[in-house]
Amino acid sequence: MRKLLIAGNWKMNQTASQTEAFCLEFKAKGLQGHKVDILLSPSFTSIPAMISILGDTPVHVAAQDMCYEDRGAYTAAVSAEMLVDAKCSHVLLGHSERRQYFHESDEGVNLKTKQALKYGLTPIICIGETKEQRESNIMEEVIKTQLLGALADLSNEEILKTVIAYEPVWAIGTGLTATPEQAQEVHRFIRTLLEERTDMETADQLQILYGGSAKPTNADALLSENDIDGLLIGGASLKVNDFFQMIEAGDKLNS
Ligand code: PGA
């Protein structure tokens, strides 16, 4: 059985001192012994504050992006080596906001995925269709292009070290959640694509997260679906109680 992963994406929120306050309150709720994997992805500037408080807990810390190059003249970019040094274990790649506002391409996501794997970071590759794409029935094509593009040239062994996050763009930050059935249908489709790209065993082990207005009231229904192996949570991960409730929803299903 695949372990569930409850992941928070803080986007451009929380200063270092706000991060500290969150982490202290979060830690006080008890972070040991959960059945699910837990991850938080703060801004680069808040990573040290988070690590200083959560570093001795099982919570994984992820960056929200990184550069595809090792080092050098790439002003404002952050390298994989820097993330490893800062004690990140994961990195989000190809989030729809990066694609939409910063022109992230499938080729770029592929380069970054390879770079993350080279440095032992787990890439969480985000894919998902817009409302227009869903309505014009090209959703499957979009998902397939994004997924296979991100995984280009990778071996099955390397693909196994990635996590896929399905985040329908129309559901992100809008309060509109995909229904569990809608999400499951796409997750099934993604797993079938992964099976074609790798093999059944690999596809069976891969974690596919759902993201897009996930919250305490829908976490249980989403996580109960067969091919939904966790949540990538934006807004609700900024509230200690909401995020913790979603961890508990996962715990119940994973036990
Ligand atoms: P949301 O964001 O939960 O606020 O919709 C999800 C995401 O973008 O990862």
PDB file of C-alpha atoms in Angstrom, residues 4 35-36 220 245-255:
ATOM      1  CA  LEU A   4      -0.107   8.977   2.100  1.00  0.00           C
ATOM      2  CA  LYS A  35       0.973   7.157   9.808  1.00  0.00           C
ATOM      3  CA  VAL A  36       1.308   9.618   6.948  1.00  0.00           C
ATOM      4  CA  ASP A 220     -11.167  12.450   3.993  1.00  0.00           C
ATOM      5  CA  GLN A 245      -6.719  17.993  10.925  1.00  0.00           C
ATOM      6  CA  MET A 246      -5.804  16.927   7.403  1.00  0.00           C
ATOM      7  CA  ILE A 247      -2.841  14.953   8.753  1.00  0.00           C
ATOM      8  CA  GLU A 248      -5.216  13.240  11.158  1.00  0.00           C
ATOM      9  CA  ALA A 249      -7.631  12.450   8.304  1.00  0.00           C
ATOM     10  CA  GLY A 250      -4.744  10.742   6.525  1.00  0.00           C
ATOM     11  CA  ASP A 251      -3.648   8.920   9.684  1.00  0.00           C
ATOM     12  CA  LYS A 252      -7.082   7.311   9.994  1.00  0.00           C
ATOM     13  CA  LEU A 253      -6.965   6.010   6.437  1.00  0.00           C
ATOM     14  CA  ASN A 254      -3.349   4.831   6.581  1.00  0.00           C
ATOM     15  CA  SER A 255      -3.730   2.897   9.844  1.00  0.00           C
TER      16      SER A 255
END
